[in-house]
């Protein structure tokens, strides 16, 4: 089986700061990969490279069997145009820490926007699909509400529905509950838990270790731009082999 994501010696720097120092990862279809680690360890940069929000400096990255950002012709690599990159990005949905909803559009209009404007879907069909997705995330009663009328947890669930509306083969979550009040975290994790049960391939950057233990098929611990440890939740979270992993988990749980 071809992995849905494959990276080989993936590197990314911001000036003198090396954010990713040679990442080698394979993610199979149906995997739920939870990425944990301290702030500044490269977790978000890793996601942003997968979604082509950052251009990698060296190494190689494939998503859905396609080399990301480049086309190979003979023995040479040619950079893709912005249009080609946008096409590649369509297969990946991303949910950020901040919800980034259009404030002047209702929840329904936010979810419809991509299918209508980008996929050129018929408006009537896009609306029906958007209503179904909002129902799926528990917000059928909020279709006509504007973001300012929604709680943070509700806005994040709209953001998840909006990403799903593009029918991605891969969903990326960058600490989707970190900006939420504690009492709202559970409703977002519940939606993600249900999504994992459907077999959606997911990469989740999170500090919610209990959630990772419950839903992940694999856990990746990153530190200082490197993958320190990777394995099952039982192994990485329950019996880590590296001292750095043990120290991080102890600090989070204390």
Coordinates of C-alpha atoms in Angstrom, one line a residue:
X1 CA 0.0 0.0 0.0
X2 CA 1.3 3.5 -0.9
X3 CA 1.4 5.8 2.1
X4 CA -0.9 8.9 1.8
X5 CA 2.0 11.0 3.1
X6 CA 5.7 10.3 2.8
X7 CA 8.6 12.5 3.8
X8 CA 12.3 11.8 3.2
X9 CA 14.9 14.0 5.0
X10 CA 12.4 16.9 5.1
X11 CA 14.1 20.1 6.2
X12 CA 12.8 23.7 6.7
X13 CA 14.6 26.7 8.2
X14 CA 13.5 30.2 9.0
X15 CA 16.6 32.3 8.8
X16 CA 19.2 30.7 11.0
X17 CA 16.6 28.7 12.9
X18 CA 16.3 25.1 11.7
X19 CA 12.7 24.2 12.3
X20 CA 12.8 20.7 10.7
X21 CA 16.0 18.7 10.7
X22 CA 15.5 15.8 8.4
X23 CA 12.0 14.3 9.0
X24 CA 11.3 10.8 7.7
X25 CA 7.7 9.8 8.2
X26 CA 5.2 7.6 6.4
X27 CA 1.4 7.9 7.1
X28 CA -0.9 5.2 5.8
X29 CA -4.4 5.7 4.6
X30 CA -6.8 5.5 7.6
X31 CA -4.0 6.4 10.1
X32 CA -4.8 8.8 12.9
X33 CA -1.3 10.2 13.7
X34 CA -1.1 12.4 16.8
X35 CA 2.0 14.6 16.9
X36 CA 3.1 15.7 20.4
X37 CA 6.0 17.7 21.7
X38 CA 7.0 21.0 23.3
X39 CA 6.4 24.4 21.7
X40 CA 8.9 25.2 19.0
X41 CA 9.6 21.5 18.3
X42 CA 8.5 21.8 14.6
X43 CA 5.0 20.2 14.9
X44 CA 3.1 23.0 13.2
X45 CA 5.8 23.6 10.6
X46 CA 5.5 19.9 9.7
X47 CA 1.8 20.2 9.1
X48 CA 2.2 23.5 7.1
X49 CA 4.7 21.8 4.9
X50 CA 2.3 19.0 4.1
X51 CA -0.4 21.5 3.2
X52 CA 2.1 23.6 1.2
X53 CA 1.7 26.7 3.4
X54 CA 5.5 26.5 3.8
X55 CA 8.0 25.7 1.1
X56 CA 10.4 23.0 2.1
X57 CA 14.1 23.7 1.8
X58 CA 15.4 20.2 1.0
X59 CA 14.3 16.6 1.1
X60 CA 11.2 15.3 -0.5
X61 CA 7.5 15.2 0.4
X62 CA 4.7 13.1 -1.3
X63 CA 1.0 13.5 -0.7
X64 CA -1.4 11.0 -2.4
X65 CA 1.6 9.7 -4.4
X66 CA 2.4 13.2 -5.9
X67 CA 5.6 15.0 -5.2
X68 CA 4.6 18.1 -3.4
X69 CA 5.6 21.5 -5.0
X70 CA 7.5 20.0 -7.9
X71 CA 7.2 18.0 -11.1
X72 CA 9.8 15.6 -12.3
X73 CA 10.9 15.8 -15.9
X74 CA 13.6 13.3 -16.7
X75 CA 16.3 13.9 -14.1
X76 CA 15.2 17.5 -13.3
X77 CA 12.7 18.9 -10.9
X78 CA 10.6 21.9 -11.9
X79 CA 8.6 24.0 -9.5
X80 CA 4.9 23.9 -9.8
X81 CA 2.9 27.0 -10.6
X82 CA 0.6 28.5 -8.0
X83 CA -2.4 27.0 -9.8
X84 CA -0.9 23.5 -9.7
X85 CA 0.0 23.9 -6.0
X86 CA -3.6 25.0 -5.3
X87 CA -4.8 21.9 -7.1
X88 CA -2.5 19.7 -5.0
X89 CA -3.7 21.4 -1.8
X90 CA -7.3 20.5 -2.5
X91 CA -6.8 17.0 -1.3
X92 CA -5.8 18.2 2.2
X93 CA -8.1 19.9 4.7
X94 CA -6.6 21.9 7.5
X95 CA -8.1 23.1 10.8
X96 CA -6.1 25.8 12.6
X97 CA -5.8 27.0 16.3
X98 CA -7.8 30.1 15.2
X99 CA -11.0 29.5 13.4
X100 CA -10.5 32.0 10.5
X101 CA -14.2 32.0 9.6
X102 CA -15.6 34.8 7.4
X103 CA -17.2 37.1 10.0
X104 CA -19.8 38.5 7.5
X105 CA -21.0 35.0 6.4
X106 CA -23.3 32.7 8.3
X107 CA -22.1 29.2 9.4
X108 CA -23.9 27.7 6.4
X109 CA -22.3 30.3 4.0
X110 CA -18.8 29.6 5.5
X111 CA -19.1 25.9 4.8
X112 CA -20.5 26.5 1.3
X113 CA -17.9 29.0 0.2
X114 CA -15.2 26.5 -0.9
X115 CA -17.4 24.1 -2.8
X116 CA -19.1 26.9 -4.7
X117 CA -16.1 29.2 -5.4
X118 CA -13.3 26.7 -5.8
X119 CA -15.0 23.4 -6.8
X120 CA -17.7 25.3 -8.8
X121 CA -20.4 23.1 -7.3
X122 CA -24.0 23.9 -8.0
X123 CA -25.2 26.2 -5.2
X124 CA -28.3 24.0 -4.3
X125 CA -26.1 20.9 -3.9
X126 CA -23.5 22.8 -2.0
X127 CA -26.1 24.1 0.4
X128 CA -27.6 20.6 1.0
X129 CA -24.1 19.2 1.6
X130 CA -23.2 22.0 4.0
X131 CA -26.4 21.5 6.0
X132 CA -25.6 17.8 6.3
X133 CA -22.0 18.6 7.4
X134 CA -23.2 21.1 10.0
X135 CA -25.6 18.5 11.3
X136 CA -22.7 16.0 11.4
X137 CA -20.8 18.3 13.8
X138 CA -23.9 19.0 15.9
X139 CA -24.7 22.4 14.6
X140 CA -27.8 21.9 12.4
X141 CA -29.6 24.5 14.5
X142 CA -26.8 27.1 13.9
X143 CA -26.9 27.3 10.1
X144 CA -28.0 30.9 10.0
X145 CA -25.8 32.1 12.9
X146 CA -22.8 34.4 12.3
X147 CA -19.4 33.6 13.9
X148 CA -19.9 36.4 16.5
X149 CA -23.0 34.6 17.6
X150 CA -21.2 31.3 18.2
X151 CA -19.0 30.1 21.0
X152 CA -15.3 29.2 20.3
X153 CA -16.1 25.5 20.3
X154 CA -19.0 26.0 17.8
X155 CA -16.8 28.2 15.6
X156 CA -14.2 25.4 15.5
X157 CA -16.8 22.8 14.6
X158 CA -17.9 25.1 11.7
X159 CA -14.2 25.2 10.7
X160 CA -14.1 21.4 10.7
X161 CA -17.2 21.2 8.6
X162 CA -15.8 23.8 6.2
X163 CA -12.6 21.7 5.7
X164 CA -14.7 18.5 5.2
X165 CA -16.8 20.3 2.6
X166 CA -13.9 20.1 0.2
X167 CA -13.9 16.2 0.4
X168 CA -10.2 16.0 1.4
X169 CA -8.5 12.6 1.6
X170 CA -6.4 13.9 4.5
X171 CA -7.3 16.1 7.5
X172 CA -4.7 18.2 9.4
X173 CA -5.4 19.6 12.8
X174 CA -3.0 22.1 14.3
X175 CA -3.8 22.2 18.0
X176 CA -7.5 22.7 17.3
X177 CA -8.5 23.1 21.0
X178 CA -5.6 25.3 22.2
X179 CA -7.6 28.5 21.8
X180 CA -10.7 27.2 23.5
X181 CA -11.9 27.6 27.1
X182 CA -11.5 24.3 28.9
X183 CA -15.3 23.5 29.0
X184 CA -15.5 23.8 25.2
X185 CA -12.6 21.4 24.4
X186 CA -14.7 18.3 24.7
X187 CA -17.3 19.2 22.0
X188 CA -14.5 19.7 19.4
X189 CA -12.6 16.5 20.5
X190 CA -16.0 14.6 20.2
X191 CA -16.3 15.7 16.6
X192 CA -12.7 14.6 15.9
X193 CA -13.3 11.3 17.7
X194 CA -16.3 10.6 15.4
X195 CA -14.3 11.6 12.4
X196 CA -11.5 9.1 13.3
X197 CA -14.1 6.3 13.6
X198 CA -15.1 6.9 9.9
X199 CA -11.6 6.0 8.8
X200 CA -10.6 9.5 7.8
X201 CA -6.8 9.9 7.6
X202 CA -5.8 12.5 10.2
X203 CA -2.7 14.2 11.5
X204 CA -3.3 16.0 14.7
X205 CA -0.9 18.2 16.6
X206 CA -2.2 18.2 20.2
X207 CA -1.4 18.5 23.8
X208 CA -4.5 16.4 24.8
X209 CA -2.6 13.2 25.7
X210 CA -5.8 11.4 26.9
X211 CA -7.4 12.1 23.5
X212 CA -4.2 10.9 21.7
X213 CA -4.2 7.7 23.7
X214 CA -7.8 7.1 22.8
X215 CA -7.9 7.8 19.1
X216 CA -4.4 7.6 17.7
X217 CA -3.2 4.6 15.7
X218 CA 0.3 6.1 16.1
X219 CA 1.9 8.8 18.2
X220 CA 4.9 10.9 17.1
X221 CA 7.0 12.8 19.6
X222 CA 9.0 15.7 18.2
X223 CA 11.6 17.9 19.8
X224 CA 14.0 20.5 18.4
X225 CA 12.9 19.8 14.8
X226 CA 13.4 16.0 15.0
X227 CA 11.3 12.9 15.5
X228 CA 12.5 11.5 18.8
X229 CA 10.1 8.7 19.1
X230 CA 7.3 7.1 17.2
X231 CA 5.0 4.2 17.9
X232 CA 1.7 3.0 19.3
X233 CA 0.0 5.2 21.9
X234 CA 0.6 2.4 24.4
X235 CA 4.3 2.5 23.7
X236 CA 5.0 6.2 23.3
X237 CA 2.6 7.5 26.0
X238 CA 2.6 4.5 28.3
X239 CA 6.1 3.2 28.1
X240 CA 8.4 5.7 26.2
X241 CA 12.0 4.6 25.6
X242 CA 13.5 8.1 25.4
X243 CA 14.2 10.2 28.5
X244 CA 13.1 13.3 26.6
X245 CA 9.7 11.8 25.8
X246 CA 9.3 10.7 29.4
X247 CA 10.1 14.1 30.7
X248 CA 7.7 15.8 28.3
X249 CA 4.8 13.5 29.2
X250 CA 5.5 13.9 32.9
X251 CA 5.5 17.7 32.6
X252 CA 2.2 17.7 30.6
X253 CA 0.5 15.3 33.1
X254 CA 1.7 17.0 36.2

